[in-house]
Every structure is written in C-alpha cells, then in structure tokens.
CSV table of C-alpha atoms and ligand atoms in Angstrom, one decimal:
chain,number,residue,atom,x,y,z
A,1,MET,CA,16.3,66.6,107.9
A,2,SER,CA,17.4,64.6,111.1
A,3,GLN,CA,21.5,64.8,111.2
A,4,SER,CA,22.8,66.8,113.5
A,5,GLY,CA,24.2,70.0,112.8
A,6,SER,CA,25.2,70.7,116.2
A,7,THR,CA,28.2,73.3,116.5
A,8,ASN,CA,31.2,72.5,119.2
A,9,ASN,CA,32.3,74.4,121.1
A,10,THR,CA,36.0,75.4,119.4
A,11,GLY,CA,34.5,78.2,117.4
A,12,GLU,CA,34.4,76.1,114.6
A,13,PRO,CA,31.5,75.6,112.7
A,14,ALA,CA,29.4,72.4,111.9
A,15,VAL,CA,30.0,71.2,107.9
A,16,ILE,CA,27.7,69.1,107.2
A,17,PRO,CA,28.6,66.8,104.1
A,18,ARG,CA,26.5,66.4,101.1
A,19,SER,CA,26.1,63.1,101.7
A,20,ARG,CA,24.0,64.6,104.6
A,21,HIS,CA,21.8,67.0,103.8
A,22,PRO,CA,18.9,66.8,100.9
A,23,VAL,CA,19.9,70.6,99.2
A,24,SER,CA,20.4,69.3,95.3
A,25,ARG,CA,21.6,71.4,93.1
A,26,ALA,CA,18.7,70.2,91.4
A,27,ASN,CA,16.5,72.4,93.4
A,28,ILE,CA,18.8,75.6,93.2
A,29,SER,CA,17.7,78.0,90.4
A,30,PRO,CA,20.2,78.3,87.4
A,31,ASN,CA,20.5,81.5,87.2
A,32,ALA,CA,22.1,81.1,90.9
A,33,LEU,CA,24.4,78.1,90.4
A,34,LYS,CA,25.4,80.2,86.6
A,35,VAL,CA,27.0,83.3,89.2
A,36,LEU,CA,28.1,80.9,92.4
A,37,TYR,CA,30.2,79.5,89.7
A,38,ARG,CA,31.5,82.4,88.4
A,39,LEU,CA,32.3,83.3,92.1
A,40,LYS,CA,34.6,80.5,92.4
A,41,ASP,CA,36.0,80.4,89.1
A,42,ALA,CA,37.0,83.7,89.9
A,43,GLY,CA,38.3,82.3,92.8
A,44,TYR,CA,36.0,83.8,95.4
A,45,GLN,CA,33.9,82.0,97.6
A,46,GLY,CA,30.5,81.7,96.8
A,47,HIS,CA,27.6,80.2,99.2
A,48,LEU,CA,23.9,80.7,99.2
A,49,VAL,CA,22.9,81.9,102.4
A,50,GLY,CA,19.6,82.5,104.3
A,51,GLY,CA,15.9,82.0,103.8
A,52,GLY,CA,17.2,79.9,99.7
A,53,VAL,CA,19.1,77.4,102.3
A,54,ARG,CA,17.0,77.6,105.3
A,55,ASP,CA,13.5,76.6,102.7
A,56,LEU,CA,15.5,73.7,100.6
A,57,LEU,CA,16.5,72.2,104.6
A,58,LEU,CA,13.1,72.0,105.2
A,59,GLY,CA,12.0,70.8,101.6
A,60,ARG,CA,10.3,73.7,100.4
A,61,GLU,CA,10.5,75.8,97.5
A,62,PRO,CA,12.9,79.2,98.3
A,63,LYS,CA,11.2,82.8,97.1
A,64,ASP,CA,14.2,83.9,96.1
A,65,PHE,CA,18.1,83.1,96.3
A,66,ASP,CA,20.6,84.7,98.4
A,67,ILE,CA,24.3,84.8,97.4
A,68,ALA,CA,27.5,85.2,100.1
A,69,THR,CA,30.9,85.5,98.9
A,70,ASP,CA,34.2,87.3,99.9
A,71,ALA,CA,33.8,89.3,96.9
A,72,HIS,CA,33.5,92.9,97.0
A,73,PRO,CA,30.7,94.6,95.1
A,74,GLU,CA,32.5,95.8,92.3
A,75,ASP,CA,34.6,93.0,91.8
A,76,VAL,CA,31.0,91.2,91.2
A,77,ARG,CA,30.5,93.8,89.3
A,78,ARG,CA,33.1,93.3,87.4
A,79,LEU,CA,32.2,89.6,86.8
A,80,PHE,CA,28.9,90.3,85.9
A,81,ARG,CA,27.5,92.5,82.7
A,82,ASN,CA,24.1,92.3,84.3
A,83,CYS,CA,24.8,93.4,87.3
A,84,ARG,CA,23.6,96.2,89.3
A,85,LEU,CA,25.0,98.1,92.6
A,86,ILE,CA,22.4,99.0,94.6
A,87,GLY,CA,22.1,100.4,98.6
A,88,ARG,CA,24.0,103.3,100.7
A,89,ARG,CA,24.3,102.1,103.8
A,90,PHE,CA,25.3,98.8,102.8
A,91,ARG,CA,26.3,98.3,98.9
A,92,LEU,CA,24.6,95.1,97.5
A,93,ALA,CA,25.3,93.9,94.0
A,94,HIS,CA,22.2,92.5,92.1
A,95,VAL,CA,22.8,90.8,89.0
A,96,LEU,CA,19.3,90.7,86.5
A,97,PHE,CA,18.6,88.1,85.0
A,98,GLY,CA,15.1,88.4,83.2
A,99,ARG,CA,12.6,89.0,86.4
A,100,GLU,CA,14.8,87.2,88.5
A,101,VAL,CA,17.2,88.8,90.4
A,102,ILE,CA,20.2,87.6,92.6
A,103,GLU,CA,21.1,88.9,94.8
A,104,VAL,CA,24.7,89.2,95.7
A,105,ALA,CA,26.2,90.9,99.5
A,106,THR,CA,29.9,90.6,100.4
A,107,PHE,CA,30.7,89.0,103.6
A,108,ARG,CA,30.0,91.5,106.9
A,109,ALA,CA,31.0,92.1,110.5
A,110,ARG,CA,28.9,92.9,113.3
A,111,GLN,CA,30.0,96.2,115.0
A,112,GLU,CA,32.1,94.9,118.2
A,113,SER,CA,34.7,92.9,116.2
A,114,ARG,CA,35.6,96.5,114.2
A,115,ASP,CA,36.6,99.6,114.6
A,116,SER,CA,33.6,101.4,116.9
A,117,ALA,CA,34.2,104.1,113.2
A,118,ALA,CA,32.4,102.1,111.0
A,119,ARG,CA,29.8,101.0,112.7
A,120,HIS,CA,27.3,103.7,114.9
A,121,VAL,CA,24.7,102.2,117.9
A,122,ASP,CA,22.3,105.5,118.5
A,123,GLU,CA,21.4,105.1,122.3
A,124,ASP,CA,18.4,102.8,122.1
A,125,GLY,CA,21.1,100.0,121.1
A,126,ARG,CA,19.8,100.4,117.2
A,127,ILE,CA,22.7,100.6,114.4
A,128,VAL,CA,22.2,103.9,111.6
A,129,ARG,CA,25.2,103.1,110.3
A,130,ASP,CA,26.9,99.6,109.1
A,131,ASN,CA,29.4,99.2,106.3
A,132,VAL,CA,32.3,96.7,107.4
A,133,TYR,CA,33.0,94.2,105.4
A,134,GLY,CA,34.1,91.1,107.1
A,135,THR,CA,34.6,86.9,107.6
A,136,LEU,CA,32.3,84.1,107.1
A,137,GLU,CA,31.9,83.9,109.9
A,138,GLU,CA,31.5,87.9,111.2
A,139,ASP,CA,28.4,87.4,108.4
A,140,ALA,CA,27.4,84.1,110.0
A,141,PHE,CA,26.9,86.2,113.7
A,142,ARG,CA,25.6,89.4,112.2
A,143,ARG,CA,22.7,87.2,110.8
A,144,ASP,CA,19.1,87.1,112.8
A,145,PHE,CA,17.5,84.0,113.6
A,146,THR,CA,20.1,80.7,113.0
A,147,VAL,CA,18.1,78.9,110.7
A,148,ASN,CA,19.2,82.4,108.7
A,149,ALA,CA,22.5,81.8,109.2
A,150,LEU,CA,23.4,78.3,107.1
A,151,TYR,CA,25.4,78.1,104.7
A,152,TYR,CA,25.7,76.1,101.1
A,153,ASN,CA,28.8,76.0,100.7
A,154,ILE,CA,29.7,75.8,96.0
A,155,THR,CA,33.1,74.2,96.5
A,156,ASP,CA,32.0,70.9,98.1
A,157,PHE,CA,28.2,71.8,98.4
A,158,SER,CA,28.5,71.1,101.7
A,159,VAL,CA,26.6,73.0,104.5
A,160,ILE,CA,28.1,75.0,107.2
A,161,ASP,CA,26.5,75.9,110.4
A,162,TYR,CA,27.8,77.8,112.6
A,163,ALA,CA,25.6,79.4,115.0
A,164,GLY,CA,23.3,75.9,115.5
A,165,GLY,CA,20.6,76.6,112.9
A,166,VAL,CA,20.7,72.8,111.7
A,167,ASP,CA,19.7,71.5,115.3
A,168,ASP,CA,17.3,74.7,115.8
A,169,LEU,CA,15.8,73.9,112.1
A,170,ASN,CA,15.2,70.2,113.2
A,171,ALA,CA,13.6,71.0,116.3
A,172,GLY,CA,11.4,73.3,114.6
A,173,VAL,CA,12.7,76.7,116.6
A,174,LEU,CA,13.3,80.4,116.0
A,175,ARG,CA,15.9,81.7,117.6
A,176,LEU,CA,17.8,85.3,117.9
A,177,ILE,CA,21.5,84.6,117.5
A,178,GLY,CA,23.7,86.3,121.1
A,179,ASP,CA,21.6,88.1,123.3
A,180,PRO,CA,18.1,88.9,121.6
A,181,GLU,CA,17.7,91.5,123.6
A,182,THR,CA,20.5,93.3,121.9
A,183,ARG,CA,19.8,92.1,118.9
A,184,PHE,CA,15.9,92.9,118.6
A,185,ARG,CA,17.4,96.7,120.2
A,186,GLU,CA,19.7,97.0,116.5
A,187,ASP,CA,17.1,96.4,114.8
A,188,PRO,CA,13.6,96.0,116.2
A,189,VAL,CA,12.3,95.2,112.9
A,190,ARG,CA,13.9,91.5,114.0
A,191,MET,CA,10.4,91.6,115.7
A,192,LEU,CA,8.4,91.3,112.6
A,193,ARG,CA,10.6,89.0,111.0
A,194,ALA,CA,10.1,86.9,114.3
A,195,VAL,CA,6.5,86.6,113.5
A,196,ARG,CA,6.6,86.6,109.7
A,197,PHE,CA,8.8,83.4,109.9
A,198,VAL,CA,7.2,81.8,112.4
A,199,THR,CA,4.0,81.6,110.8
A,200,LYS,CA,5.2,80.3,107.7
A,201,LEU,CA,7.5,78.2,109.3
A,202,GLY,CA,5.5,76.7,111.2
A,203,PHE,CA,7.3,77.5,114.2
A,204,ARG,CA,8.0,78.2,117.8
A,205,ILE,CA,9.9,81.1,119.0
A,206,HIS,CA,11.9,80.3,121.5
A,207,PRO,CA,11.6,81.4,124.8
A,208,ASP,CA,14.5,83.4,124.7
A,209,THR,CA,13.9,85.6,121.9
A,210,GLU,CA,10.3,85.9,122.6
A,211,ARG,CA,9.7,87.3,126.1
A,212,HIS,CA,11.7,90.3,124.8
A,213,ILE,CA,9.5,91.0,122.1
A,214,THR,CA,6.1,91.9,124.0
A,215,GLU,CA,8.9,94.9,126.0
A,216,LEU,CA,10.6,96.2,122.9
A,217,ALA,CA,7.5,96.8,120.5
A,218,GLY,CA,7.7,100.2,120.6
A,219,LEU,CA,11.1,100.6,119.5
A,220,LEU,CA,9.2,99.8,116.6
A,221,ALA,CA,8.8,103.8,116.2
A,222,ASP,CA,11.7,105.1,115.2
A,223,ILE,CA,11.5,102.7,112.0
A,224,PRO,CA,11.2,104.6,108.9
A,225,PRO,CA,7.5,104.6,107.7
A,226,ALA,CA,9.0,103.1,104.0
A,227,ARG,CA,10.2,100.4,106.0
A,228,LEU,CA,7.8,99.7,107.5
A,229,PHE,CA,5.3,99.6,104.6
A,230,ASP,CA,7.7,97.2,103.0
A,231,GLU,CA,7.8,94.8,106.2
A,232,MET,CA,3.6,95.1,106.5
A,233,LEU,CA,3.5,93.9,102.6
A,234,LYS,CA,5.9,90.5,102.7
A,235,LEU,CA,3.5,89.7,106.4
A,236,PHE,CA,0.2,90.3,104.7
A,237,MET,CA,0.8,89.3,101.3
A,238,GLY,CA,2.9,86.1,101.5
A,239,GLY,CA,-0.2,83.8,102.3
A,240,TYR,CA,0.1,84.0,106.3
A,241,ALA,CA,-1.9,87.2,106.8
A,242,LEU,CA,-4.5,85.6,109.1
A,243,ALA,CA,-2.2,84.4,111.0
A,244,ASN,CA,0.3,87.4,110.9
A,245,PHE,CA,-2.5,89.6,112.2
A,246,GLU,CA,-3.4,87.2,114.7
A,247,ALA,CA,0.2,87.3,116.3
A,248,LEU,CA,1.0,90.8,115.8
A,249,ARG,CA,-1.5,91.4,117.9
A,250,HIS,CA,-0.5,88.8,120.5
A,251,TYR,CA,3.0,90.5,120.5
A,252,ASN,CA,1.8,93.7,120.8
A,253,LEU,CA,3.1,94.9,117.4
A,254,PHE,CA,0.0,95.4,115.5
A,255,GLY,CA,-0.4,98.7,117.2
A,256,GLN,CA,2.8,99.8,116.3
A,257,LEU,CA,2.1,99.0,113.2
A,258,PHE,CA,-1.4,100.4,113.0
A,259,PRO,CA,-2.1,102.4,115.8
A,260,LEU,CA,-5.7,103.8,114.9
A,261,THR,CA,-7.3,101.0,114.0
A,262,GLU,CA,-6.0,98.5,117.6
A,263,ARG,CA,-7.5,101.6,118.9
A,264,SER,CA,-10.7,100.8,117.4
A,265,LEU,CA,-10.0,96.9,117.6
A,266,ALA,CA,-9.6,98.0,122.2
A,267,HIS,CA,-13.6,99.2,121.8
A,268,GLU,CA,-15.0,96.9,120.0
A,269,GLN,CA,-18.6,96.1,119.9
A,270,GLU,CA,-19.6,92.6,119.0
A,271,HIS,CA,-16.8,92.1,117.7
A,272,PHE,CA,-16.8,94.3,114.8
A,273,PRO,CA,-14.1,95.5,113.1
A,274,LEU,CA,-12.3,92.3,114.6
A,275,THR,CA,-14.7,90.1,112.5
A,276,LEU,CA,-14.2,92.3,109.5
A,277,ILE,CA,-10.3,92.4,109.2
A,278,SER,CA,-10.3,88.6,109.9
A,279,HIS,CA,-12.8,87.7,107.6
A,280,GLY,CA,-10.4,90.3,105.3
A,281,MET,CA,-7.0,88.7,106.1
A,282,ASP,CA,-8.3,84.9,105.5
A,283,ASN,CA,-9.7,86.0,101.6
A,284,THR,CA,-6.5,87.5,101.5
A,285,ASP,CA,-4.5,84.4,101.8
A,286,LYS,CA,-7.0,82.4,99.5
A,287,ARG,CA,-6.7,85.3,96.8
A,288,ILE,CA,-3.0,84.4,97.1
A,289,ALA,CA,-3.6,80.7,97.4
A,290,ALA,CA,-5.9,80.4,94.3
A,291,ASP,CA,-3.1,82.6,92.7
A,292,LYS,CA,-5.7,85.7,92.6
A,293,PRO,CA,-4.4,89.1,92.5
A,294,VAL,CA,-4.5,90.3,96.0
A,295,THR,CA,-3.9,94.7,96.8
A,296,PRO,CA,-2.4,96.7,99.5
A,297,ALA,CA,-4.7,99.2,98.6
A,298,PHE,CA,-7.8,96.8,99.6
A,299,LEU,CA,-5.8,95.3,102.6
A,300,PHE,CA,-5.3,99.1,103.8
A,301,ALA,CA,-9.1,99.1,103.4
A,302,VAL,CA,-10.0,96.7,105.4
A,303,PHE,CA,-7.7,97.3,108.3
A,304,LEU,CA,-8.1,101.5,108.6
A,305,TRP,CA,-12.1,101.4,107.6
A,306,GLN,CA,-13.2,101.4,111.2
A,307,PRO,CA,-11.0,104.3,112.2
A,308,VAL,CA,-12.2,106.0,109.2
A,309,ARG,CA,-16.7,105.4,109.6
A,310,GLU,CA,-15.8,106.9,113.3
A,311,ARG,CA,-13.9,109.3,112.3
A,312,ALA,CA,-16.2,109.9,109.5
A,313,ALA,CA,-19.1,109.5,112.0
A,314,GLN,CA,-18.3,112.2,114.1
A,315,LEU,CA,-17.5,115.1,111.1
A,316,GLU,CA,-21.6,114.2,110.0
A,317,ALA,CA,-22.6,114.7,113.8
A,318,GLY,CA,-20.6,118.0,113.4
A,319,GLY,CA,-23.2,118.9,110.7
A,320,GLN,CA,-20.8,117.8,107.7
A,321,HIS,CA,-23.1,115.8,104.3
A,322,PRO,CA,-22.1,112.2,104.7
A,323,ALA,CA,-19.8,112.2,101.4
A,324,GLN,CA,-18.0,115.1,102.7
A,325,ALA,CA,-17.6,113.3,106.0
A,326,MET,CA,-16.3,110.5,104.8
A,327,GLN,CA,-13.6,111.8,102.2
A,328,HIS,CA,-12.5,114.4,105.0
A,329,ALA,CA,-12.5,110.8,107.4
A,330,GLY,CA,-10.3,109.4,104.7
A,331,SER,CA,-8.2,112.4,104.5
A,332,GLN,CA,-7.3,112.5,108.1
A,333,ILE,CA,-7.0,109.0,108.7
A,334,ILE,CA,-4.8,108.1,106.3
A,335,ALA,CA,-2.7,111.4,107.4
A,336,GLU,CA,-2.4,110.1,110.4
A,337,GLN,CA,-1.2,106.7,109.4
A,338,VAL,CA,1.0,107.5,106.4
A,339,LYS,CA,3.3,109.1,109.7
A,340,VAL,CA,4.0,105.4,111.1
A,341,MET,CA,3.8,103.1,107.4
A,342,SER,CA,4.9,104.9,104.5
A,343,LEU,CA,1.5,104.6,101.7
A,344,PRO,CA,1.8,105.1,98.3
A,345,LYS,CA,-0.6,107.3,95.9
A,346,ARG,CA,-1.3,104.2,93.3
A,347,PHE,CA,-2.8,102.5,96.5
A,348,SER,CA,-4.3,104.9,99.0
A,349,LEU,CA,-6.1,106.5,95.7
A,350,PRO,CA,-8.0,102.9,94.9
A,351,MET,CA,-9.0,102.5,98.7
A,352,ARG,CA,-10.1,105.8,99.6
A,353,GLU,CA,-13.1,104.9,96.1
A,354,ILE,CA,-13.7,101.5,98.2
A,355,TRP,CA,-14.6,103.4,100.8
A,356,MET,CA,-16.2,106.3,98.9
A,357,LEU,CA,-18.7,103.6,96.9
A,358,GLN,CA,-19.7,101.9,100.3
A,359,LEU,CA,-21.8,105.1,100.4
A,360,ARG,CA,-22.8,104.6,97.0
A,361,LEU,CA,-23.6,101.4,97.5
A,362,ALA,CA,-25.7,101.5,100.5
A,363,ASN,CA,-28.0,103.6,98.5
A,364,LYS,CA,-29.6,100.5,95.3
A,365,GLY,CA,-31.6,100.9,92.6
A,366,GLY,CA,-32.2,102.9,89.3
A,367,ARG,CA,-30.2,104.3,87.0
A,368,ARG,CA,-27.4,104.9,89.8
A,369,SER,CA,-26.6,101.7,90.5
A,370,LEU,CA,-26.1,101.1,86.7
A,371,ARG,CA,-23.7,103.6,86.8
A,372,VAL,CA,-21.5,102.6,90.3
A,373,LEU,CA,-21.6,98.7,88.0
A,374,ALA,CA,-19.5,100.5,86.0
A,375,HIS,CA,-17.3,102.2,88.2
A,376,PRO,CA,-13.4,100.7,87.8
A,377,ARG,CA,-13.5,100.4,90.9
A,378,PHE,CA,-17.3,98.4,91.5
A,379,ARG,CA,-16.0,95.1,92.1
A,380,ALA,CA,-12.8,95.8,94.8
A,381,ALA,CA,-15.9,97.8,96.3
A,382,TYR,CA,-17.9,95.0,96.0
A,383,ASP,CA,-15.9,92.9,97.4
A,384,PHE,CA,-15.7,95.2,100.6
A,385,LEU,CA,-19.1,95.3,100.8
A,386,LEU,CA,-19.6,91.9,101.1
A,387,LEU,CA,-17.2,91.8,103.9
A,388,ARG,CA,-18.6,94.2,106.2
A,389,ALA,CA,-21.8,92.2,105.8
A,390,GLN,CA,-20.2,89.1,106.4
A,391,ALA,CA,-18.5,90.6,109.5
A,392,GLY,CA,-22.5,91.8,110.1
A,393,GLU,CA,-22.3,95.5,109.5
A,394,GLU,CA,-24.7,96.0,107.1
A,395,PRO,CA,-27.7,93.7,106.0
A,396,GLU,CA,-26.6,90.3,103.7
A,397,ALA,CA,-29.7,91.7,101.8
A,398,LEU,CA,-27.7,94.2,100.3
A,399,GLY,CA,-24.9,92.1,99.2
A,400,GLN,CA,-26.8,89.2,97.8
A,401,TRP,CA,-28.7,92.4,95.8
A,402,TRP,CA,-25.7,93.5,94.3
A,403,THR,CA,-24.8,90.5,93.3
A,404,ASP,CA,-27.8,90.1,91.5
A,405,PHE,CA,-27.5,92.7,90.0
A,406,GLN,CA,-24.3,91.9,88.7
A,407,GLU,CA,-26.2,88.9,86.5
A,408,GLN,CA,-28.5,90.8,85.1
A,409,ASN,CA,-26.3,93.7,83.9
A,410,PRO,CA,-23.1,91.2,82.5
A,411,GLN,CA,-22.7,94.0,80.0
A,412,GLN,CA,-22.3,97.3,82.0
A,413,ARG,CA,-19.7,94.7,84.6
A,414,GLU,CA,-16.0,95.9,84.4
A,415,GLN,CA,-13.8,92.9,82.9
A,416,GLU,CA,-11.6,93.1,84.9
A,417,ASP,CA,-11.3,90.6,87.9
A,418,SER,CA,-10.4,92.8,91.1
A,419,PRO,CA,-9.0,94.0,93.2
A,420,THR,CA,-6.4,94.9,91.2
A,421,ARG,CA,-4.9,93.2,88.1
A,422,PRO,CA,-1.8,90.8,88.6
A,423,LYS,CA,0.0,93.6,87.3
A,424,THR,CA,-0.4,95.8,89.8
A,425,ARG,CA,1.1,92.9,92.2
A,426,ARG,CA,3.7,92.8,89.3
A,427,ARG,CA,4.9,95.8,89.2
A,428,ARG,CA,5.0,96.6,92.5
A,429,ARG,CA,6.9,94.1,94.0
A,430,PRO,CA,8.2,95.2,97.4
A,431,ARG,CA,12.3,95.9,96.4
A,432,ARG,CA,14.3,93.8,99.0
A,433,ARG,CA,16.1,95.3,101.4
A,434,ALA,CA,16.2,98.3,99.4
A,435,THR,CA,14.4,100.0,102.3
A,436,GLY,CA,16.9,98.6,104.5
A,437,GLY,CA,16.0,94.6,105.2
A,438,GLY,CA,19.5,93.6,106.5
A,439,ALA,CA,21.1,95.2,109.2
B,1,ATP,P1,12.3,84.9,103.0
B,1,ATP,O1,11.5,83.8,102.7
B,1,ATP,O2,11.1,86.0,103.5
B,1,ATP,O3,12.7,85.9,101.4
B,1,ATP,P2,15.4,85.4,104.5
B,1,ATP,O4,15.6,84.6,105.7
B,1,ATP,O5,15.4,85.0,103.0
B,1,ATP,O6,13.5,85.0,104.1
B,1,ATP,P3,15.4,88.4,103.3
B,1,ATP,O7,14.6,89.4,103.7
B,1,ATP,O8,15.6,88.0,102.1
B,1,ATP,O9,15.1,86.8,104.6
B,1,ATP,O10,16.7,88.0,104.5
B,1,ATP,C1,18.1,87.2,103.7
B,1,ATP,C2,18.3,86.6,104.8
B,1,ATP,O11,19.9,88.1,105.4
B,1,ATP,C3,18.2,86.6,106.2
B,1,ATP,O12,18.2,84.9,106.0
B,1,ATP,C4,19.1,86.6,107.2
B,1,ATP,O13,20.5,86.2,107.3
B,1,ATP,C5,19.6,87.8,106.7
B,1,ATP,N1,18.9,89.5,107.2
B,1,ATP,C6,17.5,89.9,106.9
B,1,ATP,N2,17.2,90.9,107.4
B,1,ATP,C7,18.1,90.7,108.4
B,1,ATP,C8,18.1,91.9,109.7
B,1,ATP,N3,17.2,92.9,109.9
B,1,ATP,N4,19.2,91.5,110.6
B,1,ATP,C9,19.6,90.9,110.4
B,1,ATP,N5,19.6,89.7,109.4
B,1,ATP,C10,19.3,89.9,107.8
B,2,MG,MG1,14.8,85.7,100.8
C-alpha cells in the first residue's frame, strides 16, 4: 500500500477512503461481515480492527477477525443468538459460527482518561484491573502497536488511523503507541508480541521501542504461567519458531520463558543443545508449512531435553538406575518449569514418554525393539532421536538403524503420523486472550 495515512497534529485521525486502500470485503470473512452489518443496522458502530486490518492492508491472509464497537457486551448478546460473553477482567462477546469465532470487544480506554478507581496499576506500572469502556479514539490509543490500531469502518469502508499505523505499515516498522517504557511496564507480554510480529511480518522494531526490551525483560517474571503458555504456543506453533527462538534470545527474553534451558545454553558444548533446538524449531516450521500436525509436547521435549539430561546424569552419578534417573529428572525439571509457564498434563505426559523412549531406542535389537516400535509414542520418539542424531548427540547410525527397522516391520508401525494426530492441534487451539491477551 502506498498511500500515506499520516495523522495530523489536531488529534483528528487520518481517514483513508475506500478508493485509496486495498481492504476489500471479498477478503473479509462473511461471518465477520454479518456481525459488522448487524451492529450497524442496530445503530452501533462496527469496525474491523487489529491483525485483521493490518494483514489485509499488507496483502496477507488474516488469522482471525476482531471487531470493535460502541455496543456493550450485553447489547451484542441481544443482537446475536449464537453469542457468549467471556472474560472476567474485561468482558468480550464471542459470536460463534460453527468453528469460527468472531470476537467483538467494546471500545475501551487507557488509564489516565478515566477515574483511577476503575483502573489499577501496581508498583511496576502493570495494569491489574481494567474495566472501563471508552470511545473509538480511546480504544485506538490503548492498543499496543500503531499497526494494530487501524480500524476498518463498515459504514463507509474507510480505514481510520489515529496513531500513524499506515505510515509504519508502509515503512515496515513496529512501534508501540505512546511512551514505550510505560507501555511495556503496563503489560510486559507486549515484548513477546513485538518479537512475534516482527518475525512474522518481516518488520523491524522502532529503535525507541526496541531499546527498552532487554532492560525490561525481567518483568515477564510477574506474568501468570498460563498466559505465558498461551504466548509460547503463538510464538512456536505459528510457523516462525526458529526466527522467534533466535529473536527471543537476542532480546534476553528466552530465558524468561525457559530459564533452565537458557542456563544449559550458556554452557553449551560443541553447539549442543543449541543445534538440537535450532533443528527442532526448523522442523516444526517445516511441518507447519506442509500442514502436518505439531504438538507442544514435542516442542517442550526439545527445549527441556538438555536440562533433563544434565539432571539425570547427576542422579545417575548418585547411584540411580538410568531409567529411574530419567523419571526423576523429568519430574524435577517439569516441576521447576511450570513455576514459570504452565504445561498441561496432556502435553507433559507424552513429553515424558518421548524422553523415556530415548533410553529404549538406544538399546536396539531383538524382541524389545518390536515392542518399542508398537509403542503409541514411537513415531514422536523416533523423530526426537533423529533430531538428537542430527545435532551430534547420538550416532547417525542409530537413527538409520531404526529407519531400516521400521521398513522391515511395517505391520508393527503405528498408523498415526505422530507427533500427534491433527485433532490434538485442532482441539487445543489456544483460547485466544482467554487468559488476558488484551490489556
Ligand atoms: P494475530 O495475527 O496474532 O491475531 P493480532 O494483532 O490480531 O495478531 P491479537 O492477539 O489477536 O493480535 O489481538 C487483537 C488486537 O488487540 C491487537 O491487534 C491489538 O490491537 C490488541 N491487543 C492485543 N493484545 C494486546 C496487548 N497486550 N496490549 C494492547 N493491545 C493488545
Ligand atoms: Mg487477531
């Protein structure tokens, strides 16, 4: 898009008419359009906002469509039978169309503009309560990045730009709205969002925004583990795992998510475990590009493998049997990791099986190997073994032996193409913002 959307200095937004921007209704989900029109017909404002507008302006396919309105959640519910209200901290309406969810949020304001009773900031400057409705303008300024604060207005199909988002979009710049330090302190998760957007969009972070990230990274320690888990899924299961891993390390953010892994990386030997993780991320991206299933169990298995190995070695040195040491090490490392980031049992259990199977895969030959082949987690464990071999931790010949062995015993092989079946991925779509994506 080439048009300039620069805001003037009067506080009025730039309004880019339909003839001067490429957002077309043909590219908007029909369900989102239905919601927008029904809001409009009932006399409310209806705007597409956030990633939907941003991605359409960039000529990309949006992941989902979010709507902003002056209707209150209860009003929205009255308009749509298929609607449920969610969120305690801030109420949102979800309008359901089969598997598609259109999220409808009432305009809301940032702190200074309203009475302080409705808005609370803790001693780090973090927003702890936020339940005031606002105007369209206020809604624009409480959003995180300028390119995420563009509104597509259903009444005249124009794009409304209060924060200079169109110029930043054209320049490929990701910039926080307002004072960057304040905005990161309000919600430190914005640092993770910054990384996610620059890798996905191929943007650069504006220097004023960028220079605060490393110094404020530690504030992520206060974010609830469940919210970090949701963010981790978006970072590593969206097709840009390798780029995000590298960018997170660059900004000192990775250690906030995986402190034990970061410690192992600090004393890596001959590039292990860095190579293991990089290959693991690259494989994940390739699977996603090929529309193959990926599971958080495998990702966590990769990230936590080196801490588990080190712990198991210590326990073995203390006299434990290898299998016992691996079991105990797994429990201990998981217990430490979940203090920072949640890891639901449905992922930690298969992850542990992947680890335990590594011991059995090392002992090839005989009837035992046939039993390993029939194990429901064999495929994921085998993929994990190949990764270890690729990273130089195990001889390539061991991986090759299991590759050949499967070909010789096709009847034993599990049908499913693990790491897990697609249904896992579908069922466990992160509930967007259920744990507080918005601030
Ligand atoms: P994606 O393509 O990942 O969906 P998105 O920009 O739509 O990107 P969402 O998490 O869906 O991201 O959020 C929708 C919009 O809500 C954002 O574009 C932004 O305007 C606003 N938003 C989300 N999280 C925050 C936050 N932590 N602080 C301020 N605004 C936020
Ligand atoms: Mg979105």
